[in-house]
Coordinates of C-alpha atoms in Angstrom, one line a residue:
M11 CA -119.0 58.8 118.5
K12 CA -120.0 57.7 115.4
D13 CA -120.9 60.4 112.5
P14 CA -124.6 60.0 111.9
G15 CA -123.6 60.2 108.4
G16 CA -122.5 57.1 108.3
D17 CA -125.9 55.6 107.0
R18 CA -126.0 58.0 104.1
A19 CA -122.2 57.6 103.6
N20 CA -122.1 54.1 103.0
A21 CA -125.6 54.0 100.6
E22 CA -123.7 57.0 98.6
A23 CA -119.9 54.9 98.1
T24 CA -122.1 51.8 97.2
A25 CA -123.6 53.4 94.3
W26 CA -120.4 55.1 93.2
A27 CA -118.8 51.7 93.4
V28 CA -121.9 50.5 91.3
G29 CA -121.6 53.6 89.1
R30 CA -117.9 52.8 88.6
G31 CA -118.3 49.5 87.4
L32 CA -116.1 48.0 90.4
I33 CA -118.4 45.3 91.4
E34 CA -122.4 42.8 90.2
T35 CA -125.0 45.2 90.4
E36 CA -127.1 42.1 91.8
A37 CA -125.2 41.9 94.9
T38 CA -125.6 45.6 95.8
E39 CA -127.0 44.5 98.9
Q40 CA -124.4 41.9 100.3
F41 CA -122.0 44.9 99.1
A42 CA -123.1 47.3 101.4
G43 CA -123.4 45.5 104.0
I44 CA -118.7 45.8 104.7
G45 CA -120.6 49.1 106.0
F46 CA -117.6 51.1 105.1
G47 CA -119.4 54.4 105.5
H48 CA -119.9 53.1 109.1
L49 CA -116.5 53.1 109.6
A50 CA -115.5 56.0 108.0
A51 CA -118.2 57.7 110.7
R52 CA -116.0 55.5 113.3
V53 CA -112.7 57.0 112.4
G54 CA -113.6 60.6 110.4
R55 CA -115.1 62.7 113.9
G56 CA -115.0 66.6 112.7
A57 CA -114.8 65.7 109.0
S58 CA -117.2 67.2 106.6
Y59 CA -119.8 65.2 105.1
G60 CA -118.4 65.1 101.8
E61 CA -115.0 64.2 103.4
L62 CA -117.4 61.4 105.9
V63 CA -118.1 59.8 101.7
L64 CA -114.7 60.3 100.0
L65 CA -113.3 58.5 102.7
A66 CA -115.9 55.7 102.3
E67 CA -115.3 55.6 98.1
W68 CA -111.8 55.1 99.0
M69 CA -112.9 52.7 101.5
A70 CA -115.1 50.9 99.3
W71 CA -112.6 50.7 96.5
S72 CA -109.7 49.0 98.6
F73 CA -112.5 46.5 100.0
V74 CA -112.4 46.1 96.1
L75 CA -108.7 46.0 95.0
D76 CA -108.3 43.7 97.8
D77 CA -110.7 41.0 97.3
Q78 CA -109.7 41.4 94.2
H79 CA -105.7 41.0 94.6
D80 CA -106.9 37.6 96.7
L81 CA -109.0 36.4 93.4
L82 CA -105.9 36.5 90.7
I83 CA -104.2 34.9 93.2
R84 CA -105.9 32.1 94.2
S85 CA -106.7 31.6 90.7
G86 CA -103.2 32.0 89.4
R87 CA -103.9 35.5 87.3
L88 CA -101.5 37.4 89.2
D89 CA -99.6 38.5 86.4
G90 CA -103.1 40.2 84.9
W91 CA -101.9 42.7 88.8
Q92 CA -98.5 44.0 88.0
P93 CA -99.5 47.0 85.4
L94 CA -102.8 47.7 87.9
S95 CA -100.9 47.7 90.6
D96 CA -97.7 49.9 88.4
A97 CA -100.7 52.3 87.0
I98 CA -102.0 53.6 90.1
A99 CA -98.7 53.9 91.2
H100 CA -97.1 56.2 88.2
H101 CA -100.4 58.3 89.1
V102 CA -100.9 58.8 92.7
G103 CA -96.6 59.5 92.0
G104 CA -97.3 62.3 89.4
R105 CA -96.8 60.0 86.3
P106 CA -99.6 59.6 84.3
A107 CA -98.7 59.4 81.5
D108 CA -96.2 56.2 82.7
V109 CA -99.5 54.6 83.1
P110 CA -99.1 50.7 81.2
A111 CA -102.2 50.9 78.2
S112 CA -103.1 47.8 79.1
A113 CA -104.1 48.8 82.2
R114 CA -106.2 53.1 81.9
G115 CA -109.8 51.6 80.9
N116 CA -109.9 48.8 83.6
P117 CA -112.3 50.2 86.5
L118 CA -110.0 49.5 89.2
V119 CA -107.7 52.4 88.0
S120 CA -109.7 54.8 86.3
S121 CA -111.6 54.6 90.3
F122 CA -108.6 55.2 92.3
V123 CA -107.4 58.2 89.6
E124 CA -110.5 60.4 89.4
L125 CA -110.2 59.2 94.3
C126 CA -107.0 60.0 93.7
D127 CA -107.6 63.2 92.3
R128 CA -110.3 64.2 94.7
I129 CA -107.8 63.1 97.6
L130 CA -104.5 65.5 97.2
A131 CA -106.3 67.7 96.2
G132 CA -108.0 68.5 100.0
M133 CA -104.7 67.8 101.2
P134 CA -102.1 70.4 102.0
P135 CA -98.4 69.7 100.7
V136 CA -97.4 68.1 103.6
L137 CA -99.8 64.5 104.5
R138 CA -99.9 65.7 100.5
D139 CA -96.7 63.5 100.2
R140 CA -97.3 61.0 102.9
Y141 CA -100.5 59.7 100.6
R142 CA -98.2 59.9 97.7
R143 CA -95.4 57.6 100.2
H144 CA -98.1 55.5 101.5
V145 CA -99.7 53.9 98.8
P146 CA -96.7 52.3 96.4
R147 CA -95.3 50.7 100.2
M148 CA -99.5 49.5 100.0
L149 CA -99.2 48.1 97.1
R150 CA -96.1 46.4 97.2
S151 CA -97.3 44.5 100.8
L152 CA -99.4 42.8 98.9
D153 CA -97.3 41.5 96.3
E154 CA -95.0 40.3 98.9
E155 CA -98.9 38.4 100.8
A156 CA -98.6 37.5 97.3
A157 CA -95.2 35.9 97.5
N158 CA -96.4 34.6 101.1
R159 CA -99.0 32.6 99.9
R160 CA -96.4 30.2 97.3
P161 CA -96.7 26.9 98.5
G162 CA -94.5 25.6 101.0
H163 CA -93.1 29.1 101.7
R164 CA -93.8 30.4 105.6
P165 CA -92.9 34.4 106.5
T166 CA -91.3 34.5 110.4
V167 CA -93.5 36.3 112.3
E168 CA -91.5 39.4 112.4
E169 CA -92.0 40.0 108.2
Y170 CA -95.6 39.0 108.5
V171 CA -95.4 41.8 111.2
L172 CA -93.9 44.4 109.2
T173 CA -95.9 43.2 105.8
R174 CA -99.3 43.5 107.8
R175 CA -98.6 47.1 108.8
H176 CA -98.8 48.6 104.6
S177 CA -101.5 45.7 103.8
S178 CA -103.8 47.0 106.1
Q179 CA -104.0 50.4 103.7
L180 CA -104.5 52.0 107.2
L181 CA -101.6 54.6 106.6
P182 CA -103.3 56.0 103.3
M183 CA -106.8 56.4 105.0
M184 CA -105.1 57.7 108.4
D185 CA -103.6 60.8 106.0
M186 CA -107.1 61.4 104.7
V187 CA -108.7 61.6 108.4
E188 CA -105.9 63.8 109.8
A189 CA -106.2 66.0 106.2
A190 CA -110.2 66.3 107.0
Q191 CA -109.4 67.0 110.9
G192 CA -106.4 69.7 109.7
V193 CA -104.2 67.1 111.9
E194 CA -100.2 68.3 110.0
V195 CA -97.9 67.1 112.1
P196 CA -94.6 68.2 110.8
E197 CA -93.0 66.1 108.6
E198 CA -89.7 65.8 110.9
V199 CA -92.3 64.8 113.7
D200 CA -93.9 62.7 111.6
A201 CA -90.1 60.7 111.1
S202 CA -89.4 59.9 114.7
P203 CA -89.1 57.2 116.7
A204 CA -91.9 58.2 119.1
L205 CA -94.2 58.7 116.7
E206 CA -93.1 56.1 115.1
E207 CA -93.8 53.8 117.8
L208 CA -97.0 55.7 118.5
A209 CA -98.4 54.5 115.1
W210 CA -97.3 51.4 114.2
S211 CA -98.5 50.1 117.8
A212 CA -102.3 52.0 116.5
I213 CA -102.0 49.2 113.9
D214 CA -101.0 46.4 115.4
V215 CA -104.0 46.6 117.5
I216 CA -106.5 47.4 114.2
S217 CA -104.2 45.1 111.9
W218 CA -104.2 41.8 114.8
G219 CA -107.5 42.5 115.6
N220 CA -109.1 42.1 112.3
D221 CA -106.9 39.3 111.0
V222 CA -109.0 37.5 114.5
F223 CA -112.3 38.3 112.5
S224 CA -110.7 37.3 109.1
L225 CA -109.8 33.8 109.9
P226 CA -112.6 31.8 109.5
K227 CA -111.8 32.5 105.5
E228 CA -108.2 32.4 105.6
H229 CA -107.8 29.5 106.9
S230 CA -110.2 28.2 105.5
C231 CA -108.9 29.0 101.5
G232 CA -105.0 28.2 103.3
D233 CA -104.1 32.0 103.3
T234 CA -101.1 31.8 105.7
N235 CA -101.5 36.1 105.7
N236 CA -103.0 36.0 109.4
L237 CA -101.2 36.4 112.7
A238 CA -103.2 33.3 114.4
V239 CA -103.2 31.3 111.4
L240 CA -99.4 31.8 111.5
L241 CA -98.7 31.2 115.6
A242 CA -100.2 28.2 115.1
D243 CA -98.1 26.9 111.8
R244 CA -95.0 28.3 113.5
H245 CA -95.9 26.9 116.7
G246 CA -98.0 24.0 117.0
L247 CA -101.2 25.9 118.1
T248 CA -104.8 24.9 117.3
L249 CA -106.7 28.1 115.8
S250 CA -108.4 28.6 119.4
E251 CA -104.4 28.5 121.1
A252 CA -103.6 30.8 118.1
V253 CA -106.5 32.9 118.3
R254 CA -105.8 33.7 122.2
A255 CA -101.9 34.4 121.2
V256 CA -103.4 37.1 119.0
E257 CA -105.2 38.5 121.8
E258 CA -102.3 38.4 124.5
R259 CA -100.1 40.5 121.7
I260 CA -103.0 43.4 120.7
R261 CA -103.3 44.1 124.9
A262 CA -99.7 44.2 125.0
R263 CA -99.5 46.4 121.8
V264 CA -102.5 48.2 123.8
E265 CA -99.9 48.4 126.7
D266 CA -96.8 49.3 124.0
F267 CA -99.2 52.3 122.7
L268 CA -100.6 54.1 126.2
A269 CA -96.8 54.1 127.3
A270 CA -95.8 55.8 124.2
A271 CA -98.4 58.3 124.3
R272 CA -98.0 59.4 127.9
A273 CA -94.0 59.5 126.7
L274 CA -94.4 62.0 123.4
P275 CA -94.8 64.9 125.5
R276 CA -90.6 64.5 126.6
A277 CA -89.9 63.2 123.6
L278 CA -91.4 66.7 121.6
D279 CA -89.2 68.3 124.3
A280 CA -86.1 66.3 123.7
L281 CA -86.9 67.2 119.8
G282 CA -86.7 71.1 120.6
V283 CA -90.5 70.4 119.4
T284 CA -91.7 74.0 121.3
D285 CA -94.6 75.0 119.0
P286 CA -98.2 74.7 120.3
A287 CA -99.7 74.2 116.9
A288 CA -96.5 70.9 116.1
R289 CA -97.3 69.9 119.9
T290 CA -101.7 70.0 119.7
A291 CA -101.1 68.1 116.2
V292 CA -99.2 65.9 118.1
E293 CA -102.1 65.5 121.2
R294 CA -105.1 65.1 117.7
R295 CA -102.8 62.1 116.2
V296 CA -103.3 61.0 119.9
R297 CA -107.3 61.1 119.3
G298 CA -106.6 60.3 116.1
Y299 CA -105.1 56.4 116.2
E300 CA -107.5 56.4 119.5
D301 CA -110.7 56.4 117.4
W302 CA -109.3 54.7 114.7
M303 CA -108.5 51.3 117.0
V304 CA -112.1 51.4 119.3
G305 CA -114.4 52.6 115.8
A306 CA -112.4 50.0 113.8
D307 CA -114.0 47.2 116.6
L308 CA -116.8 48.6 117.2
W309 CA -117.4 48.6 113.1
Q310 CA -116.5 45.0 112.3
R311 CA -118.4 44.0 115.2
H312 CA -121.7 46.1 114.8
D313 CA -121.9 47.5 111.4
C314 CA -119.7 45.0 109.3
T315 CA -121.7 41.5 107.7
R316 CA -118.0 40.6 105.0
Y317 CA -116.9 38.1 107.8
R318 CA -120.2 37.5 109.6
D319 CA -121.2 36.5 105.2
E320 CA -120.8 32.4 104.4
R321 CA -120.1 32.5 101.4
F322 CA -116.2 34.6 102.3
A323 CA -116.5 32.1 106.2
A324 CA -116.3 29.3 103.5
G325 CA -113.1 30.7 101.5
L326 CA -115.0 32.4 98.6
E327 CA -115.4 35.0 96.9
A328 CA -117.7 37.9 97.8
A329 CA -121.1 37.4 95.1
Y330 CA -120.2 40.8 94.7
T331 CA -116.9 40.7 93.5
R332 CA -116.1 40.7 89.1
P333 CA -114.3 38.1 88.1
D334 CA -113.3 39.6 84.8
L335 CA -113.0 43.1 86.2
V336 CA -109.7 42.8 85.4
S337 CA -109.5 41.5 82.4
V338 CA -111.7 44.2 81.3
A339 CA -109.6 46.9 79.3

């Protein structure tokens, strides 16, 4: 069930992105069509409206980050990426003094600083620590994706899956949703193999589903960071055959998720987790992952124009993408 505040959150997050100089003003409507507010409304059940807007703004920022990184790869300007990436990593790591001077005035960095400070202020310590770990790992995964696009380079399927789990940018957003919902899984439980398998199976389902929706754009511009493109290349499949292979893998991962969820009570017993609050937090995490898997699929099918946009599908930059954003100081 989608939070009724999705429309308003989408409009507010769009206006925030325009106001922070992240997108071209004349392409506001196209940017709003991504539907980040609707995605936030589908996965953030129980969050306050303010928390919903904050999540939508983070999602809007993350789409700009992803598109700008792609633009830098395709235009051969990746040397402009590292100062931005370092600035973001330093700030979330609590080292703002280490932010490169060349990056401080960039809208991608300044808007991240604003969002990050608001996000961390509303998180309990256990989630704050996870968020601080997840953002730098997300940034490294974008570097891995850039390396995957070097001429003649193809990652193995296993390498791709590991990178995609983080380049999906899901983990920081999941941290935000859990903070908004008051879900605090203790660190020793969060790090257990049982919880890791639950998380990775859910994230694989969402990420590979997105690969199917984004396939036209990635295939048309030669981007190999797509499971269908990779399977077609590795196994000599047509794209249609590769999509069916991805769909089969998604179905298998859903079964993995369900099996992991059924096994959790026994796993918690084996870990000696008797605290009712901790066990309830795990149960709520399971429901949250279910909301993410279903919500992301419904968002892509019904709320999002990003993957249907003609420019995007043709492998071109979206009309809202600022080609000068990284050079802004």
